[in-house]
mmCIF file of C-alpha atoms in Angstrom:
data_model
loop_
_atom_site.group_PDB
_atom_site.id
_atom_site.type_symbol
_atom_site.label_atom_id
_atom_site.label_comp_id
_atom_site.label_asym_id
_atom_site.label_seq_id
_atom_site.Cartn_x
_atom_site.Cartn_y
_atom_site.Cartn_z
ATOM 1 C CA MET K 24 -129.327 -104.198 -136.124
ATOM 2 C CA SER K 25 -129.944 -102.181 -139.579
ATOM 3 C CA LYS K 26 -133.935 -102.541 -138.649
ATOM 4 C CA ILE K 27 -132.726 -100.739 -135.458
ATOM 5 C CA ALA K 28 -130.237 -98.627 -136.538
ATOM 6 C CA ALA K 29 -133.257 -97.208 -139.096
ATOM 7 C CA GLY K 30 -136.114 -96.965 -136.410
ATOM 8 C CA LEU K 31 -133.793 -94.870 -134.136
ATOM 9 C CA GLU K 32 -132.688 -92.775 -137.452
ATOM 10 C CA ARG K 33 -135.807 -91.313 -138.353
ATOM 11 C CA ALA K 34 -137.314 -91.258 -134.584
ATOM 12 C CA PHE K 35 -134.434 -88.559 -133.818
ATOM 13 C CA ALA K 36 -135.138 -86.929 -137.285
ATOM 14 C CA LYS K 37 -138.426 -86.094 -136.354
ATOM 15 C CA GLY K 38 -138.136 -85.537 -132.949
ATOM 16 C CA GLY K 39 -134.750 -84.271 -132.579
ATOM 17 C CA PHE K 40 -132.204 -85.460 -129.721
ATOM 18 C CA ALA K 41 -134.020 -84.591 -127.211
ATOM 19 C CA GLU K 42 -137.163 -85.191 -127.044
ATOM 20 C CA PRO K 43 -137.617 -88.537 -128.102
ATOM 21 C CA SER K 44 -137.892 -90.824 -124.755
ATOM 22 C CA VAL K 45 -136.148 -93.985 -124.524
ATOM 23 C CA GLU K 46 -140.173 -95.726 -124.324
ATOM 24 C CA ALA K 47 -139.469 -94.001 -127.792
ATOM 25 C CA LEU K 48 -136.479 -94.306 -129.195
ATOM 26 C CA ARG K 49 -137.700 -98.155 -128.365
ATOM 27 C CA ASP K 50 -141.318 -98.410 -130.086
ATOM 28 C CA ALA K 51 -139.069 -96.418 -132.984
ATOM 29 C CA ALA K 52 -136.947 -99.272 -133.344
ATOM 30 C CA GLY K 53 -139.725 -101.804 -133.339
ATOM 31 C CA VAL K 54 -137.692 -104.220 -130.683
ATOM 32 C CA SER K 55 -137.592 -104.665 -126.906
ATOM 33 C CA LEU K 56 -136.105 -102.139 -124.496
ATOM 34 C CA ARG K 57 -133.479 -105.339 -123.363
ATOM 35 C CA THR K 58 -132.484 -105.597 -127.633
ATOM 36 C CA LEU K 59 -132.124 -102.341 -128.165
ATOM 37 C CA TYR K 60 -129.457 -101.883 -124.690
ATOM 38 C CA LYS K 61 -128.051 -104.620 -125.963
ATOM 39 C CA TYR K 62 -127.014 -102.708 -129.431
ATOM 40 C CA ALA K 63 -126.621 -99.440 -128.174
ATOM 41 C CA PRO K 64 -125.887 -99.488 -124.260
ATOM 42 C CA SER K 65 -126.540 -95.801 -123.874
ATOM 43 C CA ARG K 66 -128.760 -92.746 -125.353
ATOM 44 C CA ALA K 67 -125.363 -91.608 -126.807
ATOM 45 C CA ASP K 68 -125.014 -94.790 -127.961
ATOM 46 C CA MET K 69 -128.255 -94.407 -130.136
ATOM 47 C CA VAL K 70 -127.586 -91.073 -130.679
ATOM 48 C CA LEU K 71 -123.916 -92.946 -132.523
ATOM 49 C CA VAL K 72 -126.235 -96.321 -133.957
ATOM 50 C CA ALA K 73 -128.577 -93.865 -135.696
ATOM 51 C CA LEU K 74 -125.803 -91.181 -137.408
ATOM 52 C CA GLU K 75 -124.084 -94.543 -138.214
ATOM 53 C CA ASN K 76 -127.079 -95.744 -140.808
ATOM 54 C CA ARG K 77 -127.963 -91.568 -142.014
ATOM 55 C CA HIS K 78 -123.927 -90.826 -142.880
ATOM 56 C CA GLN K 79 -124.087 -94.388 -145.121
ATOM 57 C CA ARG K 80 -127.732 -94.303 -146.335
ATOM 58 C CA TYR K 81 -126.340 -90.117 -147.516
ATOM 59 C CA LEU K 82 -123.659 -91.305 -149.481
ATOM 60 C CA SER K 83 -124.905 -94.553 -151.069
ATOM 61 C CA TYR K 84 -127.508 -91.812 -152.419
ATOM 62 C CA VAL K 85 -125.804 -89.337 -152.846
ATOM 63 C CA PHE K 86 -122.659 -90.942 -154.690
ATOM 64 C CA VAL K 87 -123.730 -94.414 -156.120
ATOM 65 C CA GLY K 88 -124.087 -94.372 -160.080
ATOM 66 C CA LEU K 89 -123.175 -91.419 -160.979
ATOM 67 C CA PRO K 90 -122.172 -89.841 -164.753
ATOM 68 C CA LYS K 91 -118.862 -91.185 -165.676
ATOM 69 C CA ASN K 92 -118.801 -87.243 -166.766
ATOM 70 C CA THR K 93 -117.376 -85.756 -164.522
ATOM 71 C CA GLU K 94 -118.721 -81.885 -165.327
ATOM 72 C CA ASP K 95 -122.297 -84.547 -164.678
ATOM 73 C CA ALA K 96 -120.569 -86.352 -161.922
ATOM 74 C CA THR K 97 -121.125 -82.681 -160.466
ATOM 75 C CA ASN K 98 -124.266 -82.051 -161.444
ATOM 76 C CA ALA K 99 -126.226 -85.058 -160.590
ATOM 77 C CA ILE K 100 -124.346 -85.038 -156.602
ATOM 78 C CA LEU K 101 -125.867 -82.151 -156.147
ATOM 79 C CA VAL K 102 -129.154 -82.703 -157.603
ATOM 80 C CA ARG K 103 -128.995 -85.403 -154.955
ATOM 81 C CA VAL K 104 -128.527 -83.040 -152.242
ATOM 82 C CA GLY K 105 -131.120 -80.940 -153.182
ATOM 83 C CA THR K 106 -133.642 -84.315 -153.555
ATOM 84 C CA TRP K 107 -131.930 -86.053 -150.099
ATOM 85 C CA MET K 108 -132.364 -82.209 -148.544
ATOM 86 C CA THR K 109 -136.654 -82.209 -150.527
ATOM 87 C CA GLU K 110 -137.267 -86.082 -148.882
ATOM 88 C CA GLU K 111 -134.360 -86.537 -145.711
ATOM 89 C CA ALA K 112 -133.674 -83.279 -144.364
ATOM 90 C CA SER K 113 -135.922 -80.417 -144.865
ATOM 91 C CA HIS K 114 -135.027 -78.825 -141.651
ATOM 92 C CA GLY K 115 -131.587 -78.966 -141.901
ATOM 93 C CA CYS K 116 -128.354 -81.354 -141.546
ATOM 94 C CA LEU K 117 -129.277 -84.068 -139.547
ATOM 95 C CA PHE K 118 -125.610 -84.642 -138.514
ATOM 96 C CA HIS K 119 -125.037 -80.770 -137.251
ATOM 97 C CA ALA K 120 -128.112 -80.610 -135.019
ATOM 98 C CA ALA K 121 -126.363 -84.218 -133.910
ATOM 99 C CA VAL K 122 -123.711 -81.758 -132.144
ATOM 100 C CA ALA K 123 -125.664 -78.726 -131.449
ATOM 101 C CA ALA K 124 -127.304 -80.478 -129.127
ATOM 102 C CA ASP K 125 -124.743 -82.320 -127.276
ATOM 103 C CA PRO K 126 -121.462 -79.907 -128.186
ATOM 104 C CA ASN K 127 -118.795 -81.142 -125.361
ATOM 105 C CA SER K 128 -119.382 -85.107 -127.251
ATOM 106 C CA ASP K 129 -115.705 -85.934 -128.590
ATOM 107 C CA PRO K 130 -117.783 -88.902 -129.748
ATOM 108 C CA LEU K 131 -119.962 -87.165 -131.367
ATOM 109 C CA ARG K 132 -117.486 -84.165 -133.509
ATOM 110 C CA ARG K 133 -115.351 -87.112 -134.550
ATOM 111 C CA PHE K 134 -118.112 -88.531 -136.661
ATOM 112 C CA LEU K 135 -119.459 -85.451 -137.640
ATOM 113 C CA GLU K 136 -115.575 -84.822 -138.525
ATOM 114 C CA ARG K 137 -115.329 -88.039 -140.496
ATOM 115 C CA HIS K 138 -119.085 -87.795 -142.277
ATOM 116 C CA LYS K 139 -118.000 -84.714 -144.131
ATOM 117 C CA ALA K 140 -114.415 -85.994 -144.367
ATOM 118 C CA GLU K 141 -115.777 -88.933 -146.674
ATOM 119 C CA VAL K 142 -118.380 -86.509 -148.511
ATOM 120 C CA ALA K 143 -115.740 -84.088 -149.524
ATOM 121 C CA SER K 144 -112.964 -87.194 -150.966
ATOM 122 C CA LYS K 145 -116.036 -89.118 -152.884
ATOM 123 C CA ALA K 146 -116.751 -85.788 -154.371
ATOM 124 C CA ALA K 147 -113.424 -84.860 -154.881
ATOM 125 C CA THR K 148 -113.000 -87.797 -157.266
ATOM 126 C CA ALA K 149 -115.921 -88.130 -158.752
ATOM 127 C CA THR K 150 -116.159 -84.704 -160.108
ATOM 128 C CA GLY K 151 -111.903 -84.307 -160.704
ATOM 129 C CA LEU K 152 -111.689 -82.235 -158.004
ATOM 130 C CA VAL K 153 -109.381 -83.805 -156.124
ATOM 131 C CA ALA K 154 -107.067 -80.701 -155.585
ATOM 132 C CA ALA K 155 -110.590 -79.098 -154.841
ATOM 133 C CA GLU K 156 -111.570 -80.856 -152.204
ATOM 134 C CA THR K 157 -111.843 -78.468 -149.447
ATOM 135 C CA GLU K 158 -113.884 -76.037 -152.047
ATOM 136 C CA LEU K 159 -116.351 -78.596 -153.045
ATOM 137 C CA LEU K 160 -117.963 -78.790 -149.581
ATOM 138 C CA MET K 161 -118.168 -75.318 -148.899
ATOM 139 C CA ILE K 162 -120.822 -75.756 -151.809
ATOM 140 C CA ILE K 163 -122.305 -79.275 -150.877
ATOM 141 C CA GLU K 164 -122.286 -77.578 -147.119
ATOM 142 C CA GLY K 165 -123.610 -73.938 -148.905
ATOM 143 C CA LEU K 166 -126.308 -76.408 -150.495
ATOM 144 C CA THR K 167 -127.305 -78.247 -147.778
ATOM 145 C CA GLN K 168 -127.786 -74.569 -145.533
ATOM 146 C CA VAL K 169 -129.472 -73.002 -148.069
ATOM 147 C CA TRP K 170 -131.894 -75.188 -149.380
ATOM 148 C CA PRO K 171 -134.077 -75.147 -147.029
ATOM 149 C CA LEU K 172 -133.865 -71.007 -147.325
ATOM 150 C CA LYS K 173 -133.947 -71.195 -151.094
ATOM 151 C CA GLY K 174 -134.384 -74.784 -152.229
ATOM 152 C CA ASP K 175 -134.205 -75.974 -155.879
ATOM 153 C CA ALA K 176 -132.579 -72.047 -156.418
ATOM 154 C CA ALA K 177 -129.701 -72.931 -154.063
ATOM 155 C CA VAL K 178 -129.125 -76.302 -156.039
ATOM 156 C CA ASP K 179 -128.175 -74.217 -159.544
ATOM 157 C CA ALA K 180 -126.611 -71.987 -157.730
ATOM 158 C CA ALA K 181 -124.647 -75.173 -156.140
ATOM 159 C CA LYS K 182 -124.742 -75.819 -160.175
ATOM 160 C CA ARG K 183 -122.795 -72.747 -160.756
ATOM 161 C CA LEU K 184 -120.436 -72.409 -158.646
ATOM 162 C CA SER K 185 -118.974 -75.793 -159.148
ATOM 163 C CA HIS K 186 -118.867 -74.769 -162.943
ATOM 164 C CA ALA K 187 -117.353 -71.814 -161.574
ATOM 165 C CA LEU K 188 -114.750 -74.035 -159.862
ATOM 166 C CA ARG K 189 -114.019 -76.584 -162.299
ATOM 167 C CA VAL K 190 -112.982 -73.629 -165.034
ATOM 168 C CA SER K 191 -110.642 -72.038 -162.693
ATOM 169 C CA LEU K 192 -108.691 -74.886 -161.472
ATOM 170 C CA ARG K 193 -108.007 -74.984 -165.673
#
């Protein structure tokens, strides 16, 4: 299943959510059409499978193996988000793109909410800024939105904002 999920994620990340045909999705997943439909019976299910794969990869990439020092962990998270944007998401957040492609989909909206809630919770725990979960999410989300325009300068700005947040909470 992980091979299928990874292939679907790559296909949607490259071609968007309207572009890839079912045949292209099958080819990206590297399985027969019958096998693809066995694991994801509809195009909507294929999108959710791809997003779940992306979600797990993102959480692992950003939050596994962080420094113990909370300020160092904060900086590491922001650098990793910037690197993720460089390597994986140069066109922006795939989760927001999925909702934009199908704005009336309740499952996609719930998935987006779950993804962002988990990011916020993990960031707050890792940084010791549990009382500032929403503020941290805003900094991370702002970074992902500004990164395509400003690149590393967006990472530096996010670091300054997170430092100011930490100082304001003392």
